[in-house]
Amino acid sequence: MTRSNPVTQDYYEILNIQSTGNIAHLSKQQLKLAYHKALLKHHPDKASSVTNGADLPQSSQDLSRDSKTYTIDEITTAYKTLSDPQLRAEYDRALRLDRAKIVEREKTGAVFHTGLEVVDLEDLACEEEGDSAFWYRGCRCGDEKGFLVSEEDLEREAEHGEIVIGCRGCSLWMKVLFAVEEDG
């Protein structure tokens, strides 16, 4: 279960297991019970007749979970993954990493782009027009100046020493690394 893609589904949520609690000590019996409840809850023929129980209070989080519908395949995959100690450990690591990336992205506003090529500014062609300059590189989509960086763009990102730009002709992205030269 080596993953380069983010974890797209929270298996604990699918099985309605509180991931905020101590999930490390979740017994096989508890997991199996959660699996059976999820199957009953989301089974197309049984879903309308199954309730959570009138005497059980529901939090707003539980109510929002109830609105989601999962397929039998999703529920089975969640159960198989969480019931196998090795798969579960790998899944938990991937889930923690994905959550950390989300938190970091929310803090910094940074977005990861699939297929991101990393180049140095010196690898791009340069053209000067009057007092300004711009750097460019062709893209595989055929746009000769698909990746275009202006001097103003570089000045705006001077503190970071890198800029992420999208191709003007397609959905590819490039990270350009650069160092600021001080005049004088």
JSON list of C-alpha atoms in Angstrom, two decimals:
[
{"chain": "A", "resi": 1, "resn": "MET", "atom": "CA", "xyz": [0.00, 0.00, 0.00]},
{"chain": "A", "resi": 2, "resn": "THR", "atom": "CA", "xyz": [2.77, 2.41, -0.86]},
{"chain": "A", "resi": 3, "resn": "ARG", "atom": "CA", "xyz": [0.98, 5.60, -1.78]},
{"chain": "A", "resi": 4, "resn": "SER", "atom": "CA", "xyz": [2.10, 8.55, -3.79]},
{"chain": "A", "resi": 5, "resn": "ASN", "atom": "CA", "xyz": [-1.47, 9.80, -4.04]},
{"chain": "A", "resi": 6, "resn": "PRO", "atom": "CA", "xyz": [-3.24, 11.31, -1.10]},
{"chain": "A", "resi": 7, "resn": "VAL", "atom": "CA", "xyz": [-5.61, 9.20, 0.96]},
{"chain": "A", "resi": 8, "resn": "THR", "atom": "CA", "xyz": [-8.96, 10.05, -0.55]},
{"chain": "A", "resi": 9, "resn": "GLN", "atom": "CA", "xyz": [-11.21, 8.37, 1.97]},
{"chain": "A", "resi": 10, "resn": "ASP", "atom": "CA", "xyz": [-11.18, 8.24, 5.74]},
{"chain": "A", "resi": 11, "resn": "TYR", "atom": "CA", "xyz": [-11.80, 4.58, 6.53]},
{"chain": "A", "resi": 12, "resn": "TYR", "atom": "CA", "xyz": [-12.54, 5.44, 10.15]},
{"chain": "A", "resi": 13, "resn": "GLU", "atom": "CA", "xyz": [-15.28, 7.79, 9.00]},
{"chain": "A", "resi": 14, "resn": "ILE", "atom": "CA", "xyz": [-16.69, 5.16, 6.63]},
{"chain": "A", "resi": 15, "resn": "LEU", "atom": "CA", "xyz": [-17.00, 2.72, 9.54]},
{"chain": "A", "resi": 16, "resn": "ASN", "atom": "CA", "xyz": [-18.22, 5.53, 11.84]},
{"chain": "A", "resi": 17, "resn": "ILE", "atom": "CA", "xyz": [-15.30, 5.09, 14.24]},
{"chain": "A", "resi": 18, "resn": "GLN", "atom": "CA", "xyz": [-14.27, 8.19, 16.15]},
{"chain": "A", "resi": 19, "resn": "SER", "atom": "CA", "xyz": [-10.69, 8.81, 15.00]},
{"chain": "A", "resi": 20, "resn": "THR", "atom": "CA", "xyz": [-10.22, 11.38, 17.79]},
{"chain": "A", "resi": 21, "resn": "GLY", "atom": "CA", "xyz": [-10.28, 8.62, 20.40]},
{"chain": "A", "resi": 22, "resn": "ASN", "atom": "CA", "xyz": [-7.60, 6.04, 21.04]},
{"chain": "A", "resi": 23, "resn": "ILE", "atom": "CA", "xyz": [-7.90, 4.08, 17.81]},
{"chain": "A", "resi": 24, "resn": "ALA", "atom": "CA", "xyz": [-4.64, 2.24, 18.43]},
{"chain": "A", "resi": 25, "resn": "HIS", "atom": "CA", "xyz": [-6.41, -0.05, 20.88]},
{"chain": "A", "resi": 26, "resn": "LEU", "atom": "CA", "xyz": [-9.43, -0.72, 18.69]},
{"chain": "A", "resi": 27, "resn": "SER", "atom": "CA", "xyz": [-10.21, -4.42, 19.09]},
{"chain": "A", "resi": 28, "resn": "LYS", "atom": "CA", "xyz": [-11.04, -6.75, 16.22]},
{"chain": "A", "resi": 29, "resn": "GLN", "atom": "CA", "xyz": [-14.48, -7.22, 17.74]},
{"chain": "A", "resi": 30, "resn": "GLN", "atom": "CA", "xyz": [-15.14, -3.46, 17.84]},
{"chain": "A", "resi": 31, "resn": "LEU", "atom": "CA", "xyz": [-13.94, -3.14, 14.27]},
{"chain": "A", "resi": 32, "resn": "LYS", "atom": "CA", "xyz": [-16.14, -6.02, 13.12]},
{"chain": "A", "resi": 33, "resn": "LEU", "atom": "CA", "xyz": [-19.16, -4.52, 14.89]},
{"chain": "A", "resi": 34, "resn": "ALA", "atom": "CA", "xyz": [-18.53, -1.15, 13.22]},
{"chain": "A", "resi": 35, "resn": "TYR", "atom": "CA", "xyz": [-18.20, -2.95, 9.86]},
{"chain": "A", "resi": 36, "resn": "HIS", "atom": "CA", "xyz": [-21.54, -4.74, 10.28]},
{"chain": "A", "resi": 37, "resn": "LYS", "atom": "CA", "xyz": [-23.29, -1.54, 11.38]},
{"chain": "A", "resi": 38, "resn": "ALA", "atom": "CA", "xyz": [-21.91, 0.31, 8.37]},
{"chain": "A", "resi": 39, "resn": "LEU", "atom": "CA", "xyz": [-23.03, -2.48, 6.01]},
{"chain": "A", "resi": 40, "resn": "LEU", "atom": "CA", "xyz": [-26.55, -2.35, 7.43]},
{"chain": "A", "resi": 41, "resn": "LYS", "atom": "CA", "xyz": [-26.66, 1.42, 7.46]},
{"chain": "A", "resi": 42, "resn": "HIS", "atom": "CA", "xyz": [-25.56, 1.82, 3.84]},
{"chain": "A", "resi": 43, "resn": "HIS", "atom": "CA", "xyz": [-27.06, -1.30, 2.27]},
{"chain": "A", "resi": 44, "resn": "PRO", "atom": "CA", "xyz": [-29.53, -0.15, -0.40]},
{"chain": "A", "resi": 45, "resn": "ASP", "atom": "CA", "xyz": [-32.23, -2.63, 0.69]},
{"chain": "A", "resi": 46, "resn": "LYS", "atom": "CA", "xyz": [-31.80, -2.14, 4.43]},
{"chain": "A", "resi": 47, "resn": "ALA", "atom": "CA", "xyz": [-30.85, 1.54, 4.76]},
{"chain": "A", "resi": 48, "resn": "SER", "atom": "CA", "xyz": [-34.38, 2.88, 5.16]},
{"chain": "A", "resi": 49, "resn": "SER", "atom": "CA", "xyz": [-35.28, 0.45, 7.95]},
{"chain": "A", "resi": 50, "resn": "VAL", "atom": "CA", "xyz": [-32.07, 0.76, 10.01]},
{"chain": "A", "resi": 51, "resn": "THR", "atom": "CA", "xyz": [-31.85, 3.53, 12.59]},
{"chain": "A", "resi": 52, "resn": "ASN", "atom": "CA", "xyz": [-29.14, 4.54, 14.98]},
{"chain": "A", "resi": 53, "resn": "GLY", "atom": "CA", "xyz": [-31.43, 3.94, 17.91]},
{"chain": "A", "resi": 54, "resn": "ALA", "atom": "CA", "xyz": [-33.79, 6.50, 19.39]},
{"chain": "A", "resi": 55, "resn": "ASP", "atom": "CA", "xyz": [-32.08, 6.50, 22.78]},
{"chain": "A", "resi": 56, "resn": "LEU", "atom": "CA", "xyz": [-28.63, 7.38, 21.40]},
{"chain": "A", "resi": 57, "resn": "PRO", "atom": "CA", "xyz": [-27.87, 11.11, 21.26]},
{"chain": "A", "resi": 58, "resn": "GLN", "atom": "CA", "xyz": [-26.26, 12.31, 18.07]},
{"chain": "A", "resi": 59, "resn": "SER", "atom": "CA", "xyz": [-23.76, 15.11, 17.79]},
{"chain": "A", "resi": 60, "resn": "SER", "atom": "CA", "xyz": [-23.83, 17.49, 14.84]},
{"chain": "A", "resi": 61, "resn": "GLN", "atom": "CA", "xyz": [-20.75, 15.67, 13.54]},
{"chain": "A", "resi": 62, "resn": "ASP", "atom": "CA", "xyz": [-22.63, 12.37, 13.62]},
{"chain": "A", "resi": 63, "resn": "LEU", "atom": "CA", "xyz": [-25.55, 13.97, 11.77]},
{"chain": "A", "resi": 64, "resn": "SER", "atom": "CA", "xyz": [-23.25, 15.22, 9.02]},
{"chain": "A", "resi": 65, "resn": "ARG", "atom": "CA", "xyz": [-21.75, 11.75, 8.75]},
{"chain": "A", "resi": 66, "resn": "ASP", "atom": "CA", "xyz": [-25.21, 10.26, 8.34]},
{"chain": "A", "resi": 67, "resn": "SER", "atom": "CA", "xyz": [-25.78, 12.29, 5.19]},
{"chain": "A", "resi": 68, "resn": "LYS", "atom": "CA", "xyz": [-22.89, 10.55, 3.44]},
{"chain": "A", "resi": 69, "resn": "THR", "atom": "CA", "xyz": [-23.56, 7.29, 1.69]},
{"chain": "A", "resi": 70, "resn": "TYR", "atom": "CA", "xyz": [-20.84, 4.73, 1.13]},
{"chain": "A", "resi": 71, "resn": "THR", "atom": "CA", "xyz": [-20.85, 1.75, -1.20]},
{"chain": "A", "resi": 72, "resn": "ILE", "atom": "CA", "xyz": [-20.47, -1.80, 0.02]},
{"chain": "A", "resi": 73, "resn": "ASP", "atom": "CA", "xyz": [-17.09, -1.91, -1.73]},
{"chain": "A", "resi": 74, "resn": "GLU", "atom": "CA", "xyz": [-15.88, 1.19, 0.15]},
{"chain": "A", "resi": 75, "resn": "ILE", "atom": "CA", "xyz": [-17.04, -0.27, 3.45]},
{"chain": "A", "resi": 76, "resn": "THR", "atom": "CA", "xyz": [-15.39, -3.63, 2.71]},
{"chain": "A", "resi": 77, "resn": "THR", "atom": "CA", "xyz": [-12.13, -1.96, 1.68]},
{"chain": "A", "resi": 78, "resn": "ALA", "atom": "CA", "xyz": [-12.17, 0.10, 4.88]},
{"chain": "A", "resi": 79, "resn": "TYR", "atom": "CA", "xyz": [-12.74, -3.00, 7.00]},
{"chain": "A", "resi": 80, "resn": "LYS", "atom": "CA", "xyz": [-10.09, -5.10, 5.23]},
{"chain": "A", "resi": 81, "resn": "THR", "atom": "CA", "xyz": [-7.52, -2.33, 5.52]},
{"chain": "A", "resi": 82, "resn": "LEU", "atom": "CA", "xyz": [-8.18, -1.56, 9.18]},
{"chain": "A", "resi": 83, "resn": "SER", "atom": "CA", "xyz": [-8.39, -5.22, 10.22]},
{"chain": "A", "resi": 84, "resn": "ASP", "atom": "CA", "xyz": [-4.95, -6.09, 8.78]},
{"chain": "A", "resi": 85, "resn": "PRO", "atom": "CA", "xyz": [-2.30, -4.70, 11.20]},
{"chain": "A", "resi": 86, "resn": "GLN", "atom": "CA", "xyz": [0.29, -4.03, 8.48]},
{"chain": "A", "resi": 87, "resn": "LEU", "atom": "CA", "xyz": [-2.16, -2.39, 6.07]},
{"chain": "A", "resi": 88, "resn": "ARG", "atom": "CA", "xyz": [-3.66, -0.40, 8.92]},
{"chain": "A", "resi": 89, "resn": "ALA", "atom": "CA", "xyz": [-0.25, 0.89, 10.03]},
{"chain": "A", "resi": 90, "resn": "GLU", "atom": "CA", "xyz": [0.55, 1.99, 6.46]},
{"chain": "A", "resi": 91, "resn": "TYR", "atom": "CA", "xyz": [-2.89, 3.56, 6.07]},
{"chain": "A", "resi": 92, "resn": "ASP", "atom": "CA", "xyz": [-2.60, 5.41, 9.40]},
{"chain": "A", "resi": 93, "resn": "ARG", "atom": "CA", "xyz": [0.81, 6.79, 8.38]},
{"chain": "A", "resi": 94, "resn": "ALA", "atom": "CA", "xyz": [-0.55, 7.94, 5.02]},
{"chain": "A", "resi": 95, "resn": "LEU", "atom": "CA", "xyz": [-3.62, 9.47, 6.68]},
{"chain": "A", "resi": 96, "resn": "ARG", "atom": "CA", "xyz": [-1.49, 11.38, 9.22]},
{"chain": "A", "resi": 97, "resn": "LEU", "atom": "CA", "xyz": [0.78, 12.62, 6.43]},
{"chain": "A", "resi": 98, "resn": "ASP", "atom": "CA", "xyz": [-2.17, 13.78, 4.33]},
{"chain": "A", "resi": 99, "resn": "ARG", "atom": "CA", "xyz": [-3.72, 15.58, 7.29]},
{"chain": "A", "resi": 100, "resn": "ALA", "atom": "CA", "xyz": [-0.39, 17.26, 8.05]},
{"chain": "A", "resi": 101, "resn": "LYS", "atom": "CA", "xyz": [-0.13, 18.38, 4.41]},
{"chain": "A", "resi": 102, "resn": "ILE", "atom": "CA", "xyz": [-3.64, 19.82, 4.55]},
{"chain": "A", "resi": 103, "resn": "VAL", "atom": "CA", "xyz": [-2.84, 21.73, 7.74]},
{"chain": "A", "resi": 104, "resn": "GLU", "atom": "CA", "xyz": [0.41, 23.03, 6.24]},
{"chain": "A", "resi": 105, "resn": "ARG", "atom": "CA", "xyz": [-1.35, 24.02, 3.02]},
{"chain": "A", "resi": 106, "resn": "GLU", "atom": "CA", "xyz": [-4.01, 25.90, 5.02]},
{"chain": "A", "resi": 107, "resn": "LYS", "atom": "CA", "xyz": [-1.32, 27.72, 7.01]},
{"chain": "A", "resi": 108, "resn": "THR", "atom": "CA", "xyz": [0.90, 28.66, 4.07]},
{"chain": "A", "resi": 109, "resn": "GLY", "atom": "CA", "xyz": [-1.61, 28.74, 1.25]},
{"chain": "A", "resi": 110, "resn": "ALA", "atom": "CA", "xyz": [0.76, 26.52, -0.72]},
{"chain": "A", "resi": 111, "resn": "VAL", "atom": "CA", "xyz": [-0.66, 24.10, -3.22]},
{"chain": "A", "resi": 112, "resn": "PHE", "atom": "CA", "xyz": [1.11, 21.04, -4.57]},
{"chain": "A", "resi": 113, "resn": "HIS", "atom": "CA", "xyz": [0.80, 20.55, -8.30]},
{"chain": "A", "resi": 114, "resn": "THR", "atom": "CA", "xyz": [1.03, 17.09, -9.83]},
{"chain": "A", "resi": 115, "resn": "GLY", "atom": "CA", "xyz": [3.79, 16.76, -12.41]},
{"chain": "A", "resi": 116, "resn": "LEU", "atom": "CA", "xyz": [5.62, 19.78, -11.05]},
{"chain": "A", "resi": 117, "resn": "GLU", "atom": "CA", "xyz": [8.98, 20.22, -12.79]},
{"chain": "A", "resi": 118, "resn": "VAL", "atom": "CA", "xyz": [11.68, 22.02, -10.81]},
{"chain": "A", "resi": 119, "resn": "VAL", "atom": "CA", "xyz": [14.19, 24.12, -12.76]},
{"chain": "A", "resi": 120, "resn": "ASP", "atom": "CA", "xyz": [16.68, 26.88, -12.12]},
{"chain": "A", "resi": 121, "resn": "LEU", "atom": "CA", "xyz": [16.05, 30.35, -13.57]},
{"chain": "A", "resi": 122, "resn": "GLU", "atom": "CA", "xyz": [19.26, 29.97, -15.57]},
{"chain": "A", "resi": 123, "resn": "ASP", "atom": "CA", "xyz": [17.63, 27.07, -17.47]},
{"chain": "A", "resi": 124, "resn": "LEU", "atom": "CA", "xyz": [15.06, 29.45, -18.97]},
{"chain": "A", "resi": 125, "resn": "ALA", "atom": "CA", "xyz": [15.61, 31.68, -22.01]},
{"chain": "A", "resi": 126, "resn": "CYS", "atom": "CA", "xyz": [15.69, 35.41, -21.25]},
{"chain": "A", "resi": 127, "resn": "GLU", "atom": "CA", "xyz": [14.42, 38.37, -23.26]},
{"chain": "A", "resi": 128, "resn": "GLU", "atom": "CA", "xyz": [14.80, 41.99, -22.32]},
{"chain": "A", "resi": 129, "resn": "GLU", "atom": "CA", "xyz": [12.38, 44.69, -23.39]},
{"chain": "A", "resi": 130, "resn": "GLY", "atom": "CA", "xyz": [13.40, 48.17, -22.33]},
{"chain": "A", "resi": 131, "resn": "ASP", "atom": "CA", "xyz": [13.86, 48.25, -18.57]},
{"chain": "A", "resi": 132, "resn": "SER", "atom": "CA", "xyz": [12.15, 44.91, -17.92]},
{"chain": "A", "resi": 133, "resn": "ALA", "atom": "CA", "xyz": [13.06, 41.32, -18.59]},
{"chain": "A", "resi": 134, "resn": "PHE", "atom": "CA", "xyz": [11.17, 38.06, -18.75]},
{"chain": "A", "resi": 135, "resn": "TRP", "atom": "CA", "xyz": [12.19, 34.44, -18.78]},
{"chain": "A", "resi": 136, "resn": "TYR", "atom": "CA", "xyz": [10.39, 31.68, -20.62]},
{"chain": "A", "resi": 137, "resn": "ARG", "atom": "CA", "xyz": [10.49, 28.04, -21.54]},
{"chain": "A", "resi": 138, "resn": "GLY", "atom": "CA", "xyz": [8.51, 26.04, -24.04]},
{"chain": "A", "resi": 139, "resn": "CYS", "atom": "CA", "xyz": [6.04, 23.44, -22.87]},
{"chain": "A", "resi": 140, "resn": "ARG", "atom": "CA", "xyz": [5.34, 20.00, -24.26]},
{"chain": "A", "resi": 141, "resn": "CYS", "atom": "CA", "xyz": [1.84, 21.21, -25.19]},
{"chain": "A", "resi": 142, "resn": "GLY", "atom": "CA", "xyz": [3.51, 23.18, -27.99]},
{"chain": "A", "resi": 143, "resn": "ASP", "atom": "CA", "xyz": [3.37, 26.69, -26.54]},
{"chain": "A", "resi": 144, "resn": "GLU", "atom": "CA", "xyz": [6.84, 28.15, -27.24]},
{"chain": "A", "resi": 145, "resn": "LYS", "atom": "CA", "xyz": [6.58, 30.48, -24.24]},
{"chain": "A", "resi": 146, "resn": "GLY", "atom": "CA", "xyz": [4.25, 28.37, -22.12]},
{"chain": "A", "resi": 147, "resn": "PHE", "atom": "CA", "xyz": [6.10, 29.03, -18.89]},
{"chain": "A", "resi": 148, "resn": "LEU", "atom": "CA", "xyz": [6.61, 32.76, -18.62]},
{"chain": "A", "resi": 149, "resn": "VAL", "atom": "CA", "xyz": [8.11, 34.64, -15.66]},
{"chain": "A", "resi": 150, "resn": "SER", "atom": "CA", "xyz": [8.45, 38.40, -15.50]},
{"chain": "A", "resi": 151, "resn": "GLU", "atom": "CA", "xyz": [10.95, 40.38, -13.49]},
{"chain": "A", "resi": 152, "resn": "GLU", "atom": "CA", "xyz": [8.03, 41.68, -11.40]},
{"chain": "A", "resi": 153, "resn": "ASP", "atom": "CA", "xyz": [7.02, 38.08, -10.60]},
{"chain": "A", "resi": 154, "resn": "LEU", "atom": "CA", "xyz": [10.55, 37.36, -9.37]},
{"chain": "A", "resi": 155, "resn": "GLU", "atom": "CA", "xyz": [10.66, 40.53, -7.27]},
{"chain": "A", "resi": 156, "resn": "ARG", "atom": "CA", "xyz": [7.34, 39.61, -5.66]},
{"chain": "A", "resi": 157, "resn": "GLU", "atom": "CA", "xyz": [8.72, 36.17, -4.68]},
{"chain": "A", "resi": 158, "resn": "ALA", "atom": "CA", "xyz": [12.29, 37.30, -3.89]},
{"chain": "A", "resi": 159, "resn": "GLU", "atom": "CA", "xyz": [11.93, 36.42, -0.21]},
{"chain": "A", "resi": 160, "resn": "HIS", "atom": "CA", "xyz": [11.15, 32.78, -1.04]},
{"chain": "A", "resi": 161, "resn": "GLY", "atom": "CA", "xyz": [13.67, 32.30, -3.86]},
{"chain": "A", "resi": 162, "resn": "GLU", "atom": "CA", "xyz": [11.19, 30.25, -5.86]},
{"chain": "A", "resi": 163, "resn": "ILE", "atom": "CA", "xyz": [8.05, 30.73, -7.88]},
{"chain": "A", "resi": 164, "resn": "VAL", "atom": "CA", "xyz": [5.49, 28.23, -9.15]},
{"chain": "A", "resi": 165, "resn": "ILE", "atom": "CA", "xyz": [4.07, 29.03, -12.58]},
{"chain": "A", "resi": 166, "resn": "GLY", "atom": "CA", "xyz": [1.49, 27.34, -14.73]},
{"chain": "A", "resi": 167, "resn": "CYS", "atom": "CA", "xyz": [1.77, 26.85, -18.46]},
{"chain": "A", "resi": 168, "resn": "ARG", "atom": "CA", "xyz": [-0.31, 29.35, -20.42]},
{"chain": "A", "resi": 169, "resn": "GLY", "atom": "CA", "xyz": [-1.41, 26.62, -22.84]},
{"chain": "A", "resi": 170, "resn": "CYS", "atom": "CA", "xyz": [-2.16, 23.62, -20.61]},
{"chain": "A", "resi": 171, "resn": "SER", "atom": "CA", "xyz": [-2.39, 22.43, -17.01]},
{"chain": "A", "resi": 172, "resn": "LEU", "atom": "CA", "xyz": [1.31, 21.68, -16.37]},
{"chain": "A", "resi": 173, "resn": "TRP", "atom": "CA", "xyz": [3.25, 23.50, -13.67]},
{"chain": "A", "resi": 174, "resn": "MET", "atom": "CA", "xyz": [6.89, 24.42, -13.10]},
{"chain": "A", "resi": 175, "resn": "LYS", "atom": "CA", "xyz": [8.77, 25.57, -10.02]},
{"chain": "A", "resi": 176, "resn": "VAL", "atom": "CA", "xyz": [11.54, 28.02, -10.84]},
{"chain": "A", "resi": 177, "resn": "LEU", "atom": "CA", "xyz": [14.32, 28.43, -8.27]},
{"chain": "A", "resi": 178, "resn": "PHE", "atom": "CA", "xyz": [16.34, 31.65, -8.25]},
{"chain": "A", "resi": 179, "resn": "ALA", "atom": "CA", "xyz": [18.64, 33.77, -6.14]},
{"chain": "A", "resi": 180, "resn": "VAL", "atom": "CA", "xyz": [18.41, 37.54, -5.89]},
{"chain": "A", "resi": 181, "resn": "GLU", "atom": "CA", "xyz": [21.54, 39.39, -6.99]},
{"chain": "A", "resi": 182, "resn": "GLU", "atom": "CA", "xyz": [22.18, 42.59, -5.08]},
{"chain": "A", "resi": 183, "resn": "ASP", "atom": "CA", "xyz": [23.21, 45.58, -7.22]},
{"chain": "A", "resi": 184, "resn": "GLY", "atom": "CA", "xyz": [26.42, 47.26, -6.22]}
]
